[in-house]
mmCIF file of C-alpha atoms in Angstrom:
data_model
loop_
_atom_site.group_PDB
_atom_site.id
_atom_site.type_symbol
_atom_site.label_atom_id
_atom_site.label_comp_id
_atom_site.label_asym_id
_atom_site.label_seq_id
_atom_site.Cartn_x
_atom_site.Cartn_y
_atom_site.Cartn_z
ATOM 1 C CA UNK N 1 0.000 0.000 0.000
ATOM 2 C CA UNK N 2 1.275 3.477 -0.892
ATOM 3 C CA UNK N 3 2.277 5.674 2.036
ATOM 4 C CA UNK N 4 -0.205 8.408 1.098
ATOM 5 C CA UNK N 5 -3.089 5.917 0.887
ATOM 6 C CA UNK N 6 -2.132 4.355 4.231
ATOM 7 C CA UNK N 7 -2.046 7.807 5.834
ATOM 8 C CA UNK N 8 -5.484 8.728 4.497
ATOM 9 C CA UNK N 9 -6.900 5.443 5.756
ATOM 10 C CA UNK N 10 -5.212 5.942 9.140
ATOM 11 C CA UNK N 11 -7.082 9.253 9.438
ATOM 12 C CA UNK N 12 -10.314 7.247 9.656
ATOM 13 C CA UNK N 13 -9.185 5.992 13.091
ATOM 14 C CA UNK N 14 -9.252 9.337 14.974
ATOM 15 C CA UNK N 15 -12.425 10.262 13.087
ATOM 16 C CA UNK N 16 -14.079 7.145 14.543
ATOM 17 C CA UNK N 17 -12.602 7.875 17.992
ATOM 18 C CA UNK N 18 -14.214 11.317 17.838
ATOM 19 C CA UNK N 19 -17.608 9.640 17.522
ATOM 20 C CA UNK N 20 -16.847 7.472 20.563
ATOM 21 C CA UNK N 21 -17.818 10.288 22.943
ATOM 22 C CA UNK N 22 -21.409 10.053 21.684
ATOM 23 C CA UNK N 23 -21.289 6.252 21.913
ATOM 24 C CA UNK N 24 -19.983 6.317 25.491
ATOM 25 C CA UNK N 25 -22.942 8.458 26.531
ATOM 26 C CA UNK N 26 -25.242 5.700 25.272
ATOM 27 C CA UNK N 27 -23.330 3.120 27.350
ATOM 28 C CA UNK N 28 -23.833 4.909 30.670
ATOM 29 C CA UNK N 29 -23.934 3.975 33.520
ATOM 30 C CA UNK N 30 -21.374 1.317 32.489
ATOM 31 C CA UNK N 31 -18.040 2.403 34.094
ATOM 32 C CA UNK N 32 -15.522 3.785 31.529
ATOM 33 C CA UNK N 33 -12.690 1.475 32.660
ATOM 34 C CA UNK N 34 -14.930 -1.547 32.221
ATOM 35 C CA UNK N 35 -15.878 -0.273 28.762
ATOM 36 C CA UNK N 36 -12.173 0.146 27.925
ATOM 37 C CA UNK N 37 -11.382 -3.435 28.981
ATOM 38 C CA UNK N 38 -14.325 -4.892 27.046
ATOM 39 C CA UNK N 39 -13.448 -2.707 24.068
ATOM 40 C CA UNK N 40 -9.825 -3.856 23.834
ATOM 41 C CA UNK N 41 -10.442 -7.508 24.663
ATOM 42 C CA UNK N 42 -13.528 -7.765 22.430
ATOM 43 C CA UNK N 43 -11.721 -6.234 19.456
ATOM 44 C CA UNK N 44 -8.646 -8.406 20.050
ATOM 45 C CA UNK N 45 -10.624 -11.647 20.210
ATOM 46 C CA UNK N 46 -12.583 -10.629 17.095
ATOM 47 C CA UNK N 47 -9.386 -10.045 15.102
ATOM 48 C CA UNK N 48 -7.815 -13.201 16.528
ATOM 49 C CA UNK N 49 -10.759 -15.246 15.243
ATOM 50 C CA UNK N 50 -10.159 -13.725 11.797
ATOM 51 C CA UNK N 51 -6.371 -14.236 11.575
ATOM 52 C CA UNK N 52 -6.090 -17.452 13.659
ATOM 53 C CA UNK N 53 -2.401 -16.823 14.400
ATOM 54 C CA UNK N 54 -0.547 -16.799 17.721
ATOM 55 C CA UNK N 55 2.703 -15.004 18.559
ATOM 56 C CA UNK N 56 5.918 -16.971 18.144
ATOM 57 C CA UNK N 57 9.310 -16.603 19.803
ATOM 58 C CA UNK N 58 10.232 -13.037 20.783
ATOM 59 C CA UNK N 59 6.841 -11.782 19.640
ATOM 60 C CA UNK N 60 5.255 -13.095 22.832
ATOM 61 C CA UNK N 61 7.024 -10.427 24.892
ATOM 62 C CA UNK N 62 7.027 -7.851 22.090
ATOM 63 C CA UNK N 63 3.262 -8.067 21.650
ATOM 64 C CA UNK N 64 2.828 -7.997 25.444
ATOM 65 C CA UNK N 65 4.890 -4.796 25.699
ATOM 66 C CA UNK N 66 3.065 -3.188 22.769
ATOM 67 C CA UNK N 67 -0.294 -4.192 24.206
ATOM 68 C CA UNK N 68 0.639 -2.821 27.624
ATOM 69 C CA UNK N 69 1.752 0.527 26.177
ATOM 70 C CA UNK N 70 -0.819 1.058 23.416
ATOM 71 C CA UNK N 71 -3.867 -0.265 25.262
ATOM 72 C CA UNK N 72 -3.391 -1.386 28.874
ATOM 73 C CA UNK N 73 -1.432 1.576 30.204
ATOM 74 C CA UNK N 74 -2.809 4.056 27.673
ATOM 75 C CA UNK N 75 -6.501 3.266 28.229
ATOM 76 C CA UNK N 76 -6.092 2.981 32.007
ATOM 77 C CA UNK N 77 -4.235 6.261 32.563
ATOM 78 C CA UNK N 78 -6.401 8.031 29.989
ATOM 79 C CA UNK N 79 -9.479 7.043 32.012
ATOM 80 C CA UNK N 80 -7.896 8.183 35.277
ATOM 81 C CA UNK N 81 -6.728 11.478 33.773
ATOM 82 C CA UNK N 82 -10.117 12.231 32.198
ATOM 83 C CA UNK N 83 -11.954 11.453 35.449
ATOM 84 C CA UNK N 84 -9.848 13.990 37.365
ATOM 85 C CA UNK N 85 -9.162 16.623 34.711
ATOM 86 C CA UNK N 86 -12.100 16.491 32.341
ATOM 87 C CA UNK N 87 -12.031 15.734 28.635
ATOM 88 C CA UNK N 88 -10.698 19.129 27.554
ATOM 89 C CA UNK N 89 -7.427 19.031 29.495
ATOM 90 C CA UNK N 90 -6.975 15.341 28.657
ATOM 91 C CA UNK N 91 -7.391 15.999 24.920
ATOM 92 C CA UNK N 92 -4.887 18.856 25.112
ATOM 93 C CA UNK N 93 -2.354 16.603 26.843
ATOM 94 C CA UNK N 94 -2.944 14.037 24.091
ATOM 95 C CA UNK N 95 -1.949 16.630 21.513
ATOM 96 C CA UNK N 96 1.542 16.625 23.065
ATOM 97 C CA UNK N 97 2.164 13.215 21.471
ATOM 98 C CA UNK N 98 3.773 14.451 18.227
ATOM 99 C CA UNK N 99 6.094 16.744 20.201
ATOM 100 C CA UNK N 100 7.173 13.823 22.401
ATOM 101 C CA UNK N 101 7.973 11.757 19.316
ATOM 102 C CA UNK N 102 9.988 14.649 17.866
ATOM 103 C CA UNK N 103 11.890 14.928 21.168
ATOM 104 C CA UNK N 104 12.600 11.184 21.207
ATOM 105 C CA UNK N 105 13.886 11.288 17.627
ATOM 106 C CA UNK N 106 16.167 14.178 18.558
ATOM 107 C CA UNK N 107 17.520 12.718 21.818
ATOM 108 C CA UNK N 108 17.741 9.022 20.935
ATOM 109 C CA UNK N 109 18.239 9.024 17.176
ATOM 110 C CA UNK N 110 19.907 12.434 16.741
ATOM 111 C CA UNK N 111 17.275 13.373 14.149
ATOM 112 C CA UNK N 112 16.443 17.093 14.446
ATOM 113 C CA UNK N 113 12.821 17.954 13.617
ATOM 114 C CA UNK N 114 12.063 19.626 10.315
ATOM 115 C CA UNK N 115 10.475 23.054 10.426
ATOM 116 C CA UNK N 116 7.310 21.630 8.857
ATOM 117 C CA UNK N 117 6.958 18.825 11.440
ATOM 118 C CA UNK N 118 7.587 21.143 14.390
ATOM 119 C CA UNK N 119 5.147 23.746 13.072
ATOM 120 C CA UNK N 120 2.459 21.127 12.471
ATOM 121 C CA UNK N 121 2.876 19.677 15.983
ATOM 122 C CA UNK N 122 2.732 23.117 17.645
ATOM 123 C CA UNK N 123 -0.212 24.327 15.563
ATOM 124 C CA UNK N 124 -2.096 21.127 16.375
ATOM 125 C CA UNK N 125 -1.402 21.515 20.099
ATOM 126 C CA UNK N 126 -2.583 25.144 20.196
ATOM 127 C CA UNK N 127 -5.557 24.313 17.986
ATOM 128 C CA UNK N 128 -6.725 21.471 20.227
ATOM 129 C CA UNK N 129 -6.256 23.617 23.339
ATOM 130 C CA UNK N 130 -8.408 26.404 21.867
ATOM 131 C CA UNK N 131 -10.940 23.837 20.723
ATOM 132 C CA UNK N 132 -11.579 21.978 23.963
ATOM 133 C CA UNK N 133 -10.187 23.948 26.923
ATOM 134 C CA UNK N 134 -12.918 25.899 28.664
ATOM 135 C CA UNK N 135 -12.851 28.451 31.491
ATOM 136 C CA UNK N 136 -13.866 25.718 33.932
ATOM 137 C CA UNK N 137 -10.780 23.584 33.227
ATOM 138 C CA UNK N 138 -8.974 22.581 36.399
ATOM 139 C CA UNK N 139 -5.557 21.067 37.016
ATOM 140 C CA UNK N 140 -5.072 18.138 39.357
ATOM 141 C CA UNK N 141 -1.611 16.702 40.106
ATOM 142 C CA UNK N 142 -2.675 13.052 39.915
ATOM 143 C CA UNK N 143 -4.783 13.706 36.825
ATOM 144 C CA UNK N 144 -1.937 15.554 35.096
ATOM 145 C CA UNK N 145 0.507 12.745 35.889
ATOM 146 C CA UNK N 146 -1.936 10.139 34.568
ATOM 147 C CA UNK N 147 -2.690 12.175 31.450
ATOM 148 C CA UNK N 148 0.982 12.705 30.676
ATOM 149 C CA UNK N 149 1.717 9.018 31.298
ATOM 150 C CA UNK N 150 -1.003 8.066 28.804
ATOM 151 C CA UNK N 151 0.646 10.251 26.140
ATOM 152 C CA UNK N 152 4.112 8.851 26.894
ATOM 153 C CA UNK N 153 2.781 5.275 26.790
ATOM 154 C CA UNK N 154 1.002 5.742 23.452
ATOM 155 C CA UNK N 155 3.923 7.630 21.874
ATOM 156 C CA UNK N 156 6.392 4.957 22.974
ATOM 157 C CA UNK N 157 4.073 2.217 21.748
ATOM 158 C CA UNK N 158 3.669 3.856 18.339
ATOM 159 C CA UNK N 159 7.433 4.246 17.968
ATOM 160 C CA UNK N 160 8.073 0.602 18.879
ATOM 161 C CA UNK N 161 5.261 -0.591 16.601
ATOM 162 C CA UNK N 162 6.826 1.276 13.694
ATOM 163 C CA UNK N 163 10.344 0.069 14.505
ATOM 164 C CA UNK N 164 9.457 -3.602 15.015
ATOM 165 C CA UNK N 165 7.025 -3.982 12.120
ATOM 166 C CA UNK N 166 5.627 -7.504 11.844
ATOM 167 C CA UNK N 167 7.245 -10.938 12.186
ATOM 168 C CA UNK N 168 8.016 -12.890 9.022
ATOM 169 C CA UNK N 169 4.974 -14.639 7.600
ATOM 170 C CA UNK N 170 2.550 -12.706 9.787
ATOM 171 C CA UNK N 171 0.258 -9.852 8.788
ATOM 172 C CA UNK N 172 -0.274 -6.602 10.632
ATOM 173 C CA UNK N 173 -3.815 -7.638 11.553
ATOM 174 C CA UNK N 174 -2.439 -10.463 13.702
ATOM 175 C CA UNK N 175 -0.029 -8.144 15.538
ATOM 176 C CA UNK N 176 -2.889 -5.729 16.173
ATOM 177 C CA UNK N 177 -5.004 -8.603 17.533
ATOM 178 C CA UNK N 178 -2.240 -9.685 19.924
ATOM 179 C CA UNK N 179 -1.795 -6.148 21.250
ATOM 180 C CA UNK N 180 -5.518 -5.679 21.830
ATOM 181 C CA UNK N 181 -5.850 -9.022 23.618
ATOM 182 C CA UNK N 182 -2.911 -8.292 25.914
ATOM 183 C CA UNK N 183 -4.191 -4.780 26.620
ATOM 184 C CA UNK N 184 -7.680 -6.058 27.422
ATOM 185 C CA UNK N 185 -6.342 -8.853 29.656
ATOM 186 C CA UNK N 186 -4.202 -6.348 31.579
ATOM 187 C CA UNK N 187 -7.125 -3.960 31.994
ATOM 188 C CA UNK N 188 -9.670 -6.575 33.017
ATOM 189 C CA UNK N 189 -8.445 -7.254 36.606
ATOM 190 C CA UNK N 190 -8.012 -3.499 37.202
ATOM 191 C CA UNK N 191 -11.567 -2.862 36.012
ATOM 192 C CA UNK N 192 -12.903 -5.708 38.184
ATOM 193 C CA UNK N 193 -11.025 -4.366 41.204
ATOM 194 C CA UNK N 194 -12.180 -0.765 40.796
ATOM 195 C CA UNK N 195 -15.594 -1.209 39.184
ATOM 196 C CA UNK N 196 -16.684 -4.640 40.417
ATOM 197 C CA UNK N 197 -18.430 -7.248 38.299
ATOM 198 C CA UNK N 198 -20.087 -5.502 35.337
ATOM 199 C CA UNK N 199 -23.785 -5.958 34.668
ATOM 200 C CA UNK N 200 -24.793 -7.408 31.333
ATOM 201 C CA UNK N 201 -25.400 -4.720 28.692
ATOM 202 C CA UNK N 202 -29.023 -3.795 28.192
ATOM 203 C CA UNK N 203 -30.606 -4.440 24.771
ATOM 204 C CA UNK N 204 -30.151 -0.747 23.957
ATOM 205 C CA UNK N 205 -26.424 -0.907 24.791
ATOM 206 C CA UNK N 206 -25.476 -3.827 22.540
ATOM 207 C CA UNK N 207 -25.467 -1.786 19.312
ATOM 208 C CA UNK N 208 -23.212 1.089 20.579
ATOM 209 C CA UNK N 209 -20.912 -1.445 22.297
ATOM 210 C CA UNK N 210 -20.608 -3.434 19.061
ATOM 211 C CA UNK N 211 -19.834 -0.213 17.147
ATOM 212 C CA UNK N 212 -17.140 0.718 19.670
ATOM 213 C CA UNK N 213 -15.528 -2.738 19.478
ATOM 214 C CA UNK N 214 -15.764 -3.378 15.724
ATOM 215 C CA UNK N 215 -15.467 0.099 14.174
ATOM 216 C CA UNK N 216 -13.885 2.246 16.868
ATOM 217 C CA UNK N 217 -11.273 -0.293 17.942
ATOM 218 C CA UNK N 218 -10.705 -3.356 15.720
ATOM 219 C CA UNK N 219 -10.978 -1.586 12.354
ATOM 220 C CA UNK N 220 -9.628 1.750 13.614
ATOM 221 C CA UNK N 221 -6.428 0.358 15.150
ATOM 222 C CA UNK N 222 -5.810 -1.969 12.212
ATOM 223 C CA UNK N 223 -5.772 1.110 9.947
ATOM 224 C CA UNK N 224 -3.825 3.125 12.536
ATOM 225 C CA UNK N 225 -0.950 0.651 12.809
ATOM 226 C CA UNK N 226 -0.970 0.170 9.030
ATOM 227 C CA UNK N 227 -0.377 3.895 8.719
ATOM 228 C CA UNK N 228 2.469 3.781 11.247
ATOM 229 C CA UNK N 229 4.128 0.895 9.403
ATOM 230 C CA UNK N 230 3.725 2.524 5.978
ATOM 231 C CA UNK N 231 4.755 6.074 6.982
ATOM 232 C CA UNK N 232 6.044 6.917 10.470
ATOM 233 C CA UNK N 233 4.824 7.221 14.041
ATOM 234 C CA UNK N 234 5.202 11.009 13.812
ATOM 235 C CA UNK N 235 3.095 11.431 10.683
ATOM 236 C CA UNK N 236 0.315 9.264 12.047
ATOM 237 C CA UNK N 237 0.399 10.818 15.534
ATOM 238 C CA UNK N 238 -0.302 14.216 13.960
ATOM 239 C CA UNK N 239 -3.708 12.852 12.953
ATOM 240 C CA UNK N 240 -4.846 12.483 16.579
ATOM 241 C CA UNK N 241 -6.084 16.085 16.586
ATOM 242 C CA UNK N 242 -8.898 14.950 14.287
ATOM 243 C CA UNK N 243 -10.522 13.171 17.237
ATOM 244 C CA UNK N 244 -11.511 16.221 19.359
ATOM 245 C CA UNK N 245 -12.310 18.127 16.160
ATOM 246 C CA UNK N 246 -14.737 15.383 15.124
ATOM 247 C CA UNK N 247 -16.348 15.323 18.573
ATOM 248 C CA UNK N 248 -16.862 19.088 18.458
ATOM 249 C CA UNK N 249 -18.196 18.928 14.903
ATOM 250 C CA UNK N 250 -20.813 16.416 16.085
ATOM 251 C CA UNK N 251 -21.779 18.783 18.897
ATOM 252 C CA UNK N 252 -22.109 21.603 16.369
ATOM 253 C CA UNK N 253 -24.250 19.379 14.149
ATOM 254 C CA UNK N 254 -26.535 18.734 17.110
ATOM 255 C CA UNK N 255 -27.056 22.444 17.686
ATOM 256 C CA UNK N 256 -24.186 23.514 19.933
ATOM 257 C CA UNK N 257 -22.699 26.878 18.996
ATOM 258 C CA UNK N 258 -18.944 27.460 18.799
ATOM 259 C CA UNK N 259 -17.205 30.494 20.233
ATOM 260 C CA UNK N 260 -14.489 32.513 18.496
ATOM 261 C CA UNK N 261 -11.643 30.623 20.214
ATOM 262 C CA UNK N 262 -13.025 27.283 19.050
ATOM 263 C CA UNK N 263 -13.365 28.477 15.462
ATOM 264 C CA UNK N 264 -9.763 29.704 15.659
ATOM 265 C CA UNK N 265 -8.739 26.291 17.032
ATOM 266 C CA UNK N 266 -10.406 24.525 14.111
ATOM 267 C CA UNK N 267 -8.625 26.895 11.729
ATOM 268 C CA UNK N 268 -5.213 26.176 13.263
ATOM 269 C CA UNK N 269 -5.836 22.430 13.093
ATOM 270 C CA UNK N 270 -6.791 22.738 9.411
ATOM 271 C CA UNK N 271 -3.730 24.920 8.803
ATOM 272 C CA UNK N 272 -1.445 22.310 10.371
ATOM 273 C CA UNK N 273 -2.510 19.789 7.723
ATOM 274 C CA UNK N 274 -1.509 21.997 4.782
ATOM 275 C CA UNK N 275 1.447 20.619 2.789
ATOM 276 C CA UNK N 276 4.630 22.712 2.703
ATOM 277 C CA UNK N 277 4.813 25.318 -0.029
ATOM 278 C CA UNK N 278 6.910 24.172 -2.953
ATOM 279 C CA UNK N 279 9.889 26.302 -3.905
ATOM 280 C CA UNK N 280 9.808 28.079 -7.218
ATOM 281 C CA UNK N 281 12.452 27.314 -9.833
ATOM 282 C CA UNK N 282 14.271 30.561 -9.084
ATOM 283 C CA UNK N 283 14.287 29.827 -5.341
ATOM 284 C CA UNK N 284 15.525 26.297 -5.906
ATOM 285 C CA UNK N 285 18.380 27.508 -8.104
ATOM 286 C CA UNK N 286 19.434 30.133 -5.568
ATOM 287 C CA UNK N 287 19.442 27.678 -2.669
ATOM 288 C CA UNK N 288 22.997 26.467 -1.916
#
């Protein structure tokens, strides 16, 4: 698959995650951590039934580490951060992901960021902050630590997923299934400890739960990791800003008005996706 096509398809993942806020409202009063565990484990088992492949050799611990970072630790700390900070601050912390990846590339790989990548990451961060941070936002030390840990976990997981690729003779769908299963299995005892035994979903909850598992997790993360493998963790991480933008667009569609700061935030997010301006022939010839 061409890199550009993989990147466009990867963009469908944060678009689907943006719709998850509406879906989660339909799943209340089911605890969010329980939903996260069922979401990861359900999607992992579904993909595992499709691929029918198990990890081999070093991929047992590799898939465990990826699952712990990308789903277990990420979902768990994201839930804790959101419960103490609110969705706006948590989404803004999530927008730090591309900057963390740029910092890792600089410190570990000695790869300085390009002006375009740094500008896109900063514009996305400011845009998301304007989009979702309200005057009632509050800062909590535990919530901030959890929110930052969720960003570090996901960024590290994306980098490792891109660096390790897939084992010989195994498709990306299988690796995604392994990660989801491990993440769900790690989350399950935590959810049981904190939330207790979950009640069976009501008839009205089965459809949104199925959407969250099949579309918002299994399909979304399969496309997401395909994008990382075909392009880079940085390029794909820049797409995460589409998630809060989608959620706000749905609110606007349902009648919620946007203030000037939010419109400016949407504009900055759109601006961050613009390709770099090509040099003219004269500029190219004058460049040493």
